[in-house]
């Protein structure tokens, strides 16, 4: 027993040391972001800023329309998450409980997309939107979300496990499929909805390639692309402000993570295992 | 219910039954129609267009598209730039796989703590880097891995009592290693999490039986844990390879928003090559052929995975 306790203590301490090492880059980023001396010359690493100030953040906010990028990204994230989760639940319900012609065909039709990487259609999709005159608008960023193939697959798996007796009870009360879906299935699928929402938010906040291709006005850009365009256009690197920018763009997800840590970790683990 | 009504012969009833049936179909279709339409217009059409373009020579779109058969493919496979991007991608993918054994070791240590607060603390703590936005990760590591004054070089200098100035991200001969440090840092948490979930799904009875037989920790790990984790490993290797093969964002940002793969083309992935010929110097025929080759590579990885995990067998049941 004693030996076990010692091993446990060593593991805990060892893991803690490793965690500290892994988090050093993040901490250094925070320190530099608050350090007034971090400009063209990179200051020596320190545990606390050499000269504490909020200057870097002010500078960063002046240089990049971060507020604007925030709003754009939040807007897109909310719209896309809502559309993707709602439509995948609808399809999930139809494929789990429905009975209609070509059901299996359409299900495979959707699943196949999971296996075809986005890159295969990127260029013609761009040309298609150009033909429709939709470039540099949010349409290309939003429309594709009506088909969230993984979500459909995942929703179907989950909705299948809801007992049919609940649906039958709703029919006896005279409700149609849509009402059953909204009043019975949706409320029973809260964990499913939460998982899909989390996955969607992470995906949307980090999307890069597609917005880079379709959005050209600076004011419409999303945060990832906006920030990287800015940092690439700088000729001299101002370390402090740059770290302030890195921190600001990562902040919403970090905050979300701190609040929903357990849920996020569970969602990601589940989405990996249920393949 | 329908079956019973069907058998009654009256025409009026049949009509209303038919109408009811159609209505039922329409109701179900109303659930899926948006998704299907979206897939047809925004996925299948452009995908088929890519295949078509890959066989055409396209100078200006809409004017003079000529069918040239496989010439785009042969030209690509002969071009040193494309081959270099394939080699780059494969090396980066291989380096990136190290994250899986690292994640397994980490997960085993964390799992050894039992279902305690310490376990959930480490599970969440090690996952944190995964949540940091891609752009931020690159911005941070451009400084951490800086040749002159970066934390890693400072640490190495201290360790060897000698000034070390390795250009992790600026020296083209070593930049792949630098880029892999970045992807390992941000991917370790995910590998740990999936491995941990796999470890925790191994039935306890197997371990208990082995204890009766007098196995020690390491024997248990080698003879029970590793074989039992097979599906998890295959899943991780596949997802890892797929994302490595379509790697773009971090390498693009590292190259100062250019798809040329700076430094010195050593970080140009296949997707970056495709991007270059789609958006920087458009040649849609060539870029489409490149995209198709990329898809074939990714598809092969997927099929191999599905075969290993027995997906095809499950489908037949």
Coordinates of C-alpha atoms in Angstrom, one line a residue:
Chain A
X1 CA 0.0 0.0 0.0
X2 CA 2.8 2.4 1.0
X3 CA 4.6 1.7 -2.3
X4 CA 1.5 2.5 -4.2
X5 CA 1.1 5.8 -2.4
X6 CA 4.7 6.8 -3.2
X7 CA 4.2 5.9 -6.9
X8 CA 1.1 8.0 -6.9
X9 CA 2.8 11.0 -5.3
X10 CA 5.7 10.8 -7.8
X11 CA 3.2 10.6 -10.7
X12 CA 1.3 13.6 -9.5
X13 CA 4.5 15.7 -9.1
X14 CA 5.9 14.5 -12.4
X15 CA 2.7 15.4 -14.3
X16 CA 2.6 18.8 -12.6
X17 CA 6.1 19.5 -13.7
X18 CA 5.3 18.5 -17.3
X19 CA 2.1 20.6 -17.3
X20 CA 4.1 23.6 -16.2
X21 CA 6.6 23.1 -19.0
X22 CA 3.8 22.8 -21.5
X23 CA 2.1 25.9 -20.3
X24 CA 5.3 28.0 -20.3
X25 CA 4.8 29.4 -23.8
X26 CA 1.3 30.5 -22.8
X27 CA 2.5 32.2 -19.7
X28 CA 5.3 33.9 -21.6
X29 CA 2.7 35.2 -24.0
X30 CA 0.7 36.7 -21.1
X31 CA 3.8 38.2 -19.6
X32 CA 4.9 39.8 -22.8
X33 CA 1.4 41.1 -23.5
X34 CA 1.5 43.1 -20.3
X35 CA 5.1 44.2 -20.6
X36 CA 5.7 47.8 -21.7
X37 CA 9.3 47.0 -22.6
X38 CA 8.5 44.3 -25.1
X39 CA 8.7 46.2 -28.4
X40 CA 11.3 45.7 -31.2
X41 CA 13.7 43.9 -28.8
X42 CA 12.5 40.7 -27.2
X43 CA 13.0 41.1 -23.4
X44 CA 14.6 38.2 -21.5
X45 CA 12.0 35.7 -20.2
X46 CA 10.7 36.6 -16.8
X47 CA 7.9 35.3 -14.5
X48 CA 6.3 38.7 -14.3
X49 CA 6.4 41.6 -16.8
X50 CA 9.4 43.9 -16.5
X51 CA 7.2 46.9 -16.5
X52 CA 3.5 46.3 -16.2
X53 CA 1.2 48.2 -18.4
X54 CA -1.8 47.9 -20.7
X55 CA -0.1 49.8 -23.5
X56 CA 0.3 46.7 -25.7
X57 CA -3.5 46.1 -25.7
X58 CA -4.3 49.7 -26.5
X59 CA -1.8 49.7 -29.3
X60 CA -3.2 46.4 -30.6
X61 CA -6.7 47.7 -30.5
X62 CA -5.7 50.8 -32.5
X63 CA -3.9 48.8 -35.1
X64 CA -6.4 46.1 -35.8
X65 CA -10.2 46.4 -35.7
X66 CA -10.3 43.6 -33.2
X67 CA -13.8 44.5 -31.9
X68 CA -15.2 44.3 -35.4
X69 CA -13.5 40.9 -36.0
X70 CA -14.9 39.7 -32.7
X71 CA -18.4 40.7 -33.6
X72 CA -18.1 39.1 -37.1
X73 CA -16.8 35.9 -35.7
X74 CA -19.4 35.7 -33.0
X75 CA -22.1 36.3 -35.5
X76 CA -20.9 33.7 -37.9
X77 CA -20.3 31.2 -35.1
X78 CA -23.8 31.6 -33.7
X79 CA -25.6 31.5 -37.0
X80 CA -23.5 28.5 -38.3
X81 CA -23.8 26.5 -35.1
X82 CA -27.6 27.0 -35.0
X83 CA -28.1 26.0 -38.6
X84 CA -25.7 23.0 -38.4
X85 CA -27.0 21.6 -35.1
X86 CA -30.7 22.2 -36.1
X87 CA -30.4 20.6 -39.5
X88 CA -28.4 17.7 -38.3
X89 CA -30.9 16.9 -35.6
X90 CA -33.7 17.1 -38.2
X91 CA -31.9 14.7 -40.4
X92 CA -30.9 12.5 -37.5
X93 CA -34.5 12.2 -36.5
X94 CA -35.7 11.4 -40.0
X95 CA -33.0 8.7 -40.4
X96 CA -33.4 7.3 -37.0
X97 CA -37.2 7.1 -36.8
X98 CA -38.6 7.9 -40.2
X99 CA -39.8 5.6 -42.8
X100 CA -39.6 7.0 -46.3
X101 CA -38.6 6.1 -49.8
X102 CA -34.8 6.0 -50.5
X103 CA -34.1 6.5 -46.8
X104 CA -30.9 4.4 -46.9
X105 CA -29.8 6.0 -50.2
X106 CA -30.0 9.5 -48.7
X107 CA -28.3 8.5 -45.6
X108 CA -25.3 7.1 -47.5
X109 CA -25.5 10.2 -49.7
X110 CA -24.8 12.3 -46.6
X111 CA -22.3 10.0 -45.0
X112 CA -20.1 9.8 -48.0
X113 CA -19.4 13.5 -47.6
X114 CA -17.7 12.8 -44.3
X115 CA -15.1 10.9 -46.3
X116 CA -14.5 13.4 -49.0
X117 CA -12.2 16.2 -47.8
X118 CA -13.2 19.8 -48.3
X119 CA -10.1 20.4 -50.4
X120 CA -11.6 18.4 -53.2
X121 CA -14.3 21.0 -53.9
X122 CA -12.7 24.2 -52.6
X123 CA -11.7 25.8 -55.9
X124 CA -14.9 25.1 -57.9
X125 CA -17.0 26.1 -54.9
X126 CA -15.2 29.4 -54.9
X127 CA -15.8 29.8 -58.6
X128 CA -19.4 28.9 -58.2
X129 CA -19.9 31.6 -55.5
X130 CA -18.0 34.1 -57.7
X131 CA -20.5 33.3 -60.6
X132 CA -23.4 34.0 -58.2
X133 CA -21.8 37.2 -57.1
X134 CA -21.7 36.1 -53.5
X135 CA -18.0 36.6 -52.8
X136 CA -17.0 38.9 -50.0
X137 CA -20.4 38.2 -48.3
X138 CA -21.2 35.9 -45.5
X139 CA -23.3 33.6 -47.7
X140 CA -20.4 31.3 -48.6
X141 CA -19.5 31.0 -44.9
X142 CA -23.0 30.1 -43.9
X143 CA -24.8 28.1 -46.6
X144 CA -22.5 25.1 -46.4
X145 CA -23.6 24.5 -42.8
X146 CA -27.0 23.1 -43.8
X147 CA -25.1 19.9 -44.3
X148 CA -23.1 18.9 -41.2
X149 CA -22.5 15.3 -42.1
X150 CA -20.9 14.2 -38.9
X151 CA -23.7 15.9 -36.9
X152 CA -26.3 13.9 -38.9
X153 CA -24.5 10.6 -38.2
X154 CA -24.0 11.4 -34.5
X155 CA -27.6 12.7 -34.0
X156 CA -29.0 9.6 -35.7
X157 CA -27.0 7.3 -33.3
X158 CA -28.4 9.2 -30.3
X159 CA -32.0 9.6 -31.4
X160 CA -32.2 5.9 -32.2
X161 CA -31.8 5.1 -28.5
X162 CA -34.9 7.2 -27.6
X163 CA -37.7 4.7 -27.0
X164 CA -40.6 4.7 -29.6
X165 CA -43.2 4.6 -26.9
X166 CA -42.6 8.3 -26.3
X167 CA -43.3 9.1 -29.9
X168 CA -46.4 7.0 -29.9
X169 CA -47.7 8.8 -26.9
X170 CA -47.3 12.0 -28.7
X171 CA -49.2 10.6 -31.8
X172 CA -52.1 9.6 -29.6
X173 CA -52.2 13.2 -28.4
X174 CA -52.6 14.1 -32.1
X175 CA -49.3 15.7 -32.8
X176 CA -47.6 15.3 -36.2
X177 CA -43.9 14.5 -36.9
X178 CA -42.8 18.1 -36.6
X179 CA -44.4 18.7 -33.3
X180 CA -43.1 15.4 -32.0
X181 CA -39.7 16.4 -33.1
X182 CA -39.9 19.8 -31.4
X183 CA -41.7 18.8 -28.3
X184 CA -40.4 15.3 -27.6
X185 CA -37.2 14.6 -29.4
X186 CA -35.5 18.0 -29.0
X187 CA -36.0 18.2 -25.2
X188 CA -34.7 14.7 -24.8
X189 CA -31.6 15.4 -26.9
X190 CA -30.1 18.1 -24.7
X191 CA -26.7 16.4 -24.2
X192 CA -26.5 15.6 -27.9
X193 CA -27.3 19.3 -28.7
X194 CA -24.6 20.4 -26.2
X195 CA -22.0 18.2 -27.7
X196 CA -22.7 19.2 -31.3
X197 CA -22.8 22.9 -30.3
X198 CA -19.4 22.7 -28.6
X199 CA -17.8 20.9 -31.6
X200 CA -19.3 23.5 -33.9
X201 CA -18.2 26.5 -31.9
X202 CA -14.6 25.2 -31.8
X203 CA -14.7 24.5 -35.5
X204 CA -16.1 27.9 -36.4
X205 CA -13.9 30.0 -34.2
X206 CA -10.8 28.3 -35.7
X207 CA -11.9 28.2 -39.4
X208 CA -9.3 29.8 -41.5
X209 CA -8.9 28.6 -45.1
X210 CA -12.4 29.2 -46.3
X211 CA -12.9 32.7 -45.0
X212 CA -9.4 33.5 -46.2
X213 CA -10.6 32.6 -49.7
X214 CA -14.0 34.1 -49.9
X215 CA -13.8 37.3 -47.8
X216 CA -11.7 40.1 -49.2
X217 CA -12.8 43.2 -47.3
X218 CA -10.8 43.8 -44.2
X219 CA -13.9 44.9 -42.3
X220 CA -15.8 41.7 -43.0
X221 CA -13.0 39.4 -42.0
X222 CA -13.1 36.9 -39.2
X223 CA -10.7 37.0 -36.3
X224 CA -8.2 34.3 -37.3
X225 CA -7.6 35.5 -40.8
X226 CA -7.8 39.2 -39.7
X227 CA -5.1 38.7 -37.1
X228 CA -2.8 36.7 -39.4
X229 CA -3.2 39.2 -42.2
X230 CA -2.2 42.0 -39.8
X231 CA 0.8 40.2 -38.4
X232 CA 2.0 39.3 -41.9
X233 CA 1.8 42.9 -43.0
X234 CA 4.0 44.2 -40.3
X235 CA 7.6 44.8 -41.3
X236 CA 9.0 45.2 -37.8
X237 CA 7.7 42.9 -35.1
X238 CA 6.5 44.5 -32.0
X239 CA 6.5 41.6 -29.6
X240 CA 4.3 43.0 -26.8
X241 CA 1.4 44.1 -29.0
X242 CA 1.7 40.9 -31.1
X243 CA 1.3 38.8 -28.0
X244 CA -1.6 41.0 -26.9
X245 CA -3.3 40.2 -30.2
X246 CA -2.6 36.5 -29.8
X247 CA -4.1 36.6 -26.3
X248 CA -7.2 38.6 -27.3
X249 CA -8.0 36.2 -30.2
X250 CA -7.6 33.1 -28.1
X251 CA -9.5 34.6 -25.1
X252 CA -13.1 33.7 -25.9
X253 CA -12.4 30.1 -26.3
X254 CA -10.2 30.0 -23.2
X255 CA -13.0 31.6 -21.2
X256 CA -15.5 29.2 -22.7
X257 CA -13.2 26.3 -21.8
X258 CA -12.8 27.5 -18.2
X259 CA -16.6 27.5 -17.8
X260 CA -17.4 24.4 -19.7
X261 CA -14.2 22.4 -19.2
X262 CA -15.8 19.1 -18.3
X263 CA -18.4 19.3 -21.0
X264 CA -15.9 20.2 -23.7
X265 CA -13.5 17.5 -22.7
X266 CA -16.4 15.0 -22.7
X267 CA -17.7 16.1 -26.0
X268 CA -14.4 15.8 -27.7
X269 CA -13.7 12.4 -26.2
X270 CA -17.1 11.1 -27.2
X271 CA -16.9 12.5 -30.7
X272 CA -13.6 10.6 -31.1
X273 CA -14.8 7.3 -29.8
X274 CA -18.2 7.1 -31.5
X275 CA -16.7 6.9 -35.0
Chain B
X1 CA -52.4 0.7 -40.1
X2 CA -51.9 1.5 -43.8
X3 CA -51.8 -2.2 -44.7
X4 CA -55.3 -2.7 -43.3
X5 CA -56.8 0.2 -45.1
X6 CA -55.1 -0.8 -48.3
X7 CA -57.0 -3.9 -48.6
X8 CA -60.4 -2.2 -48.8
X9 CA -61.3 -1.9 -52.4
X10 CA -63.2 1.4 -52.7
X11 CA -61.7 4.0 -55.0
X12 CA -62.3 6.9 -52.7
X13 CA -60.6 5.3 -49.8
X14 CA -57.7 4.4 -52.0
X15 CA -57.3 8.0 -53.1
X16 CA -57.3 9.3 -49.6
X17 CA -54.9 6.5 -48.6
X18 CA -52.6 7.5 -51.4
X19 CA -52.8 11.1 -50.4
X20 CA -52.0 10.2 -46.8
X21 CA -49.0 8.2 -47.9
X22 CA -47.7 11.0 -50.1
X23 CA -48.2 13.4 -47.3
X24 CA -46.3 11.2 -44.9
X25 CA -43.4 11.0 -47.4
X26 CA -43.4 14.8 -47.8
X27 CA -43.3 15.3 -44.0
X28 CA -40.3 13.1 -43.7
X29 CA -38.6 14.7 -46.7
X30 CA -39.2 18.1 -45.1
X31 CA -36.7 17.1 -42.4
X32 CA -33.9 16.3 -44.8
X33 CA -34.6 18.4 -47.9
X34 CA -32.4 21.4 -46.9
X35 CA -29.4 19.2 -46.2
X36 CA -29.8 17.2 -49.4
X37 CA -30.2 20.4 -51.5
X38 CA -27.1 21.8 -49.8
X39 CA -25.1 18.7 -50.5
X40 CA -26.1 18.6 -54.1
X41 CA -25.4 22.2 -54.9
X42 CA -22.4 22.9 -52.6
X43 CA -20.7 19.6 -52.3
X44 CA -21.4 17.1 -55.1
X45 CA -21.5 19.7 -58.0
X46 CA -18.2 21.4 -57.1
X47 CA -16.6 18.0 -56.4
X48 CA -17.6 16.7 -59.9
X49 CA -16.4 20.0 -61.3
X50 CA -13.0 19.4 -59.8
X51 CA -12.8 16.0 -61.4
X52 CA -13.8 17.5 -64.7
X53 CA -11.3 20.5 -64.5
X54 CA -8.5 18.1 -63.7
X55 CA -8.8 16.8 -67.3
X56 CA -8.9 20.2 -68.9
X57 CA -6.5 22.9 -69.8
X58 CA -8.0 26.1 -68.5
X59 CA -6.2 29.4 -69.2
X60 CA -9.1 31.9 -68.6
X61 CA -12.3 30.4 -67.2
X62 CA -15.1 30.4 -69.7
X63 CA -12.8 30.9 -72.6
X64 CA -11.0 28.0 -74.2
X65 CA -11.3 25.0 -71.9
X66 CA -9.7 22.2 -73.8
X67 CA -9.7 18.5 -72.9
X68 CA -6.2 17.3 -72.5
X69 CA -6.8 13.9 -70.7
X70 CA -4.3 13.1 -68.1
X71 CA -1.8 15.8 -69.0
X72 CA -2.4 17.8 -65.9
X73 CA -1.6 14.8 -63.8
X74 CA 1.5 13.8 -65.6
X75 CA 2.8 17.3 -65.6
X76 CA 2.1 17.5 -61.9
X77 CA 3.8 14.2 -61.1
X78 CA 6.8 15.3 -63.1
X79 CA 7.0 18.8 -61.5
X80 CA 9.7 19.0 -58.8
X81 CA 7.6 21.5 -56.9
X82 CA 4.6 19.2 -56.5
X83 CA 6.8 16.2 -55.6
X84 CA 8.6 18.3 -53.1
X85 CA 5.3 19.2 -51.5
X86 CA 4.3 15.5 -51.3
X87 CA 7.6 14.7 -49.6
X88 CA 7.3 17.7 -47.2
X89 CA 3.8 16.5 -46.3
X90 CA 4.8 12.9 -45.7
X91 CA 7.7 14.0 -43.5
X92 CA 5.6 16.4 -41.5
X93 CA 2.9 13.7 -41.2
X94 CA 5.4 11.2 -39.9
X95 CA 6.8 13.6 -37.4
X96 CA 3.3 14.4 -36.3
X97 CA 2.6 10.8 -35.5
X98 CA 4.9 11.0 -32.4
X99 CA 2.1 12.7 -30.7
X100 CA 0.2 9.4 -30.3
X101 CA 2.8 7.4 -28.2
X102 CA 3.4 10.6 -26.2
X103 CA -0.4 10.9 -25.6
X104 CA -0.6 7.2 -24.6
X105 CA 2.2 7.6 -22.0
X106 CA 0.5 10.7 -20.6
X107 CA -2.9 9.0 -20.6
X108 CA -1.5 6.0 -18.8
X109 CA 0.0 8.1 -16.1
X110 CA -3.2 10.1 -15.7
X111 CA -5.3 6.9 -15.8
X112 CA -3.1 5.5 -13.0
X113 CA -4.4 8.2 -10.7
X114 CA -7.8 6.6 -10.6
X115 CA -11.1 8.5 -10.8
X116 CA -10.0 11.4 -8.6
X117 CA -9.9 15.1 -8.6
X118 CA -6.2 14.9 -9.6
X119 CA -7.2 12.9 -12.7
X120 CA -9.8 15.4 -13.8
X121 CA -7.4 18.3 -13.1
X122 CA -4.7 16.8 -15.4
X123 CA -7.2 15.8 -18.0
X124 CA -8.4 19.3 -18.3
X125 CA -5.0 20.9 -17.8
X126 CA -3.2 19.0 -20.5
X127 CA -6.1 19.5 -22.9
X128 CA -6.0 23.3 -22.5
X129 CA -3.4 24.0 -25.3
X130 CA -5.8 22.3 -27.8
X131 CA -8.3 25.0 -27.2
X132 CA -6.0 27.9 -28.2
X133 CA -6.8 29.3 -31.6
X134 CA -4.5 28.3 -34.4
X135 CA -3.3 31.8 -35.2
X136 CA -2.5 32.5 -31.6
X137 CA -0.5 29.3 -31.4
X138 CA 1.6 30.3 -34.4
X139 CA 2.1 33.8 -33.1
X140 CA 3.2 32.6 -29.7
X141 CA 5.6 29.9 -31.1
X142 CA 7.2 32.3 -33.6
X143 CA 8.6 33.9 -30.5
X144 CA 9.2 30.8 -28.4
X145 CA 11.1 29.2 -31.2
X146 CA 12.9 32.3 -32.3
X147 CA 16.6 31.8 -33.2
X148 CA 17.7 34.8 -31.2
X149 CA 16.2 35.1 -27.7
X150 CA 13.5 32.5 -28.0
X151 CA 12.7 30.5 -24.9
X152 CA 13.8 27.1 -26.3
X153 CA 17.2 28.3 -27.5
X154 CA 17.7 30.2 -24.2
X155 CA 17.0 27.0 -22.3
X156 CA 19.3 24.9 -24.5
X157 CA 22.0 27.5 -24.2
X158 CA 21.7 27.3 -20.4
X159 CA 21.7 23.5 -20.5
X160 CA 24.8 23.2 -22.6
X161 CA 26.5 26.3 -21.2
X162 CA 27.0 27.4 -24.8
X163 CA 25.2 29.9 -26.9
X164 CA 22.8 28.1 -29.2
X165 CA 21.0 29.8 -32.0
X166 CA 18.9 27.2 -33.9
X167 CA 16.6 28.8 -36.4
X168 CA 13.7 26.4 -35.6
X169 CA 11.4 28.2 -37.9
X170 CA 13.8 30.2 -40.1
X171 CA 16.3 27.6 -41.1
X172 CA 14.9 25.6 -44.0
X173 CA 16.8 22.4 -43.0
X174 CA 15.2 22.3 -39.6
X175 CA 11.9 24.1 -40.0
X176 CA 9.9 20.8 -40.3
X177 CA 11.0 20.0 -36.8
X178 CA 10.1 23.4 -35.6
X179 CA 6.6 23.1 -37.2
X180 CA 6.2 19.7 -35.6
X181 CA 7.0 21.1 -32.2
X182 CA 4.1 23.4 -32.7
X183 CA 1.7 20.8 -33.9
X184 CA 2.8 18.4 -31.1
X185 CA 2.2 21.1 -28.5
X186 CA -1.3 21.8 -29.7
X187 CA -2.2 18.2 -30.5
X188 CA -0.9 16.4 -27.4
X189 CA -4.0 17.1 -25.4
X190 CA -6.3 15.5 -28.0
X191 CA -4.1 12.4 -28.3
X192 CA -4.1 12.2 -24.5
X193 CA -7.9 12.5 -24.2
X194 CA -8.7 9.9 -26.8
X195 CA -6.1 7.5 -25.4
X196 CA -7.5 8.0 -21.9
X197 CA -11.1 7.3 -23.1
X198 CA -9.7 4.2 -24.7
X199 CA -7.9 3.1 -21.6
X200 CA -11.0 3.6 -19.5
X201 CA -13.1 1.5 -21.7
X202 CA -10.9 -1.6 -21.2
X203 CA -12.9 -4.0 -18.9
X204 CA -11.5 -4.2 -15.4
X205 CA -11.9 -8.0 -15.3
X206 CA -9.0 -8.6 -17.7
X207 CA -6.7 -6.8 -15.3
X208 CA -8.0 -8.6 -12.3
X209 CA -7.5 -11.9 -14.0
X210 CA -3.9 -11.0 -14.8
X211 CA -3.3 -10.0 -11.2
X212 CA -4.3 -13.4 -10.2
X213 CA -1.7 -14.7 -12.6
X214 CA 0.8 -12.5 -11.0
X215 CA 1.5 -9.9 -13.7
X216 CA 3.3 -6.8 -12.8
X217 CA 2.5 -3.2 -14.0
X218 CA 4.7 -3.3 -17.0
X219 CA 3.6 -6.8 -18.1
X220 CA 0.0 -5.7 -17.8
X221 CA 0.7 -2.6 -19.9
X222 CA 2.4 -4.6 -22.6
X223 CA 0.2 -7.6 -22.8
X224 CA -3.2 -6.2 -22.0
X225 CA -3.3 -2.4 -22.5
X226 CA -1.5 -2.2 -25.8
X227 CA -3.5 -4.9 -27.6
X228 CA -6.8 -3.7 -26.1
X229 CA -6.1 -0.2 -27.4
X230 CA -5.9 -1.3 -31.0
X231 CA -9.0 0.5 -32.3
X232 CA -8.1 3.6 -30.5
X233 CA -4.6 3.6 -32.1
X234 CA -6.1 3.1 -35.5
X235 CA -8.5 5.9 -35.0
X236 CA -5.8 8.3 -33.8
X237 CA -3.4 7.3 -36.6
X238 CA -6.1 7.8 -39.2
X239 CA -7.4 11.2 -38.0
X240 CA -3.9 12.3 -37.4
X241 CA -2.8 11.4 -40.9
X242 CA -5.8 12.9 -42.5
X243 CA -5.3 16.2 -40.8
X244 CA -1.6 16.1 -41.6
X245 CA -2.2 15.5 -45.2
X246 CA -4.6 18.4 -45.5
X247 CA -2.4 20.6 -43.3
X248 CA -2.6 24.3 -44.3
X249 CA -3.4 26.9 -41.7
X250 CA -0.4 26.9 -39.4
X251 CA 2.1 26.5 -42.2
X252 CA 0.5 29.2 -44.2
X253 CA 0.6 31.6 -41.3
X254 CA 4.2 30.6 -40.5
X255 CA 5.1 31.6 -44.1
X256 CA 3.8 35.1 -43.5
X257 CA 0.5 34.4 -45.3
X258 CA 2.0 32.9 -48.4
X259 CA 1.5 29.4 -49.7
X260 CA 5.1 29.1 -50.9
X261 CA 6.0 27.3 -47.8
X262 CA 8.7 29.5 -46.3
X263 CA 11.4 29.1 -45.3
X264 CA 12.7 28.0 -48.7
X265 CA 9.7 25.9 -49.7
X266 CA 10.5 23.4 -46.9
X267 CA 7.0 23.8 -45.4
X268 CA 4.9 23.7 -48.5
X269 CA 2.2 21.1 -48.0
X270 CA 0.2 19.5 -50.9
X271 CA -2.8 21.7 -50.0
X272 CA -0.6 24.8 -50.1
X273 CA 0.6 23.8 -53.5
X274 CA -3.0 23.4 -54.6
X275 CA -3.9 26.8 -53.1
X276 CA -1.0 28.5 -54.9
X277 CA -2.4 27.3 -58.3
X278 CA -6.0 28.2 -57.3
X279 CA -5.6 31.6 -55.8
X280 CA -2.1 33.0 -56.1
X281 CA -1.3 32.1 -59.8
X282 CA -4.5 30.6 -61.0
X283 CA -4.3 27.5 -63.2
X284 CA -7.4 25.6 -62.4
X285 CA -6.6 22.5 -64.4
X286 CA -3.4 21.9 -62.5
X287 CA -4.8 22.8 -59.1
X288 CA -7.8 20.5 -59.6
X289 CA -5.5 17.6 -60.6
X290 CA -3.5 18.3 -57.4
X291 CA -6.7 18.3 -55.3
X292 CA -7.7 15.0 -56.8
X293 CA -4.3 13.5 -56.0
X294 CA -4.6 14.8 -52.4
X295 CA -8.1 13.3 -52.2
X296 CA -6.9 9.9 -53.4
X297 CA -4.2 9.9 -50.8
X298 CA -6.6 10.8 -48.0
X299 CA -9.2 8.3 -49.3
X300 CA -6.6 5.5 -49.2
X301 CA -5.8 6.3 -45.6
X302 CA -9.4 6.2 -44.7
X303 CA -10.2 2.9 -46.5
X304 CA -7.2 1.2 -44.9
X305 CA -8.5 2.4 -41.5
X306 CA -12.1 1.3 -42.1
X307 CA -10.8 -2.1 -43.1
X308 CA -8.8 -2.4 -39.9
X309 CA -11.6 -1.3 -37.7
X310 CA -14.0 -3.7 -39.4
X311 CA -16.4 -1.1 -40.6
X312 CA -17.2 -3.1 -43.7
X313 CA -18.1 -6.1 -41.6
X314 CA -20.4 -4.1 -39.3
X315 CA -22.2 -2.7 -42.4
X316 CA -23.1 -6.2 -43.6
X317 CA -24.7 -7.3 -40.3

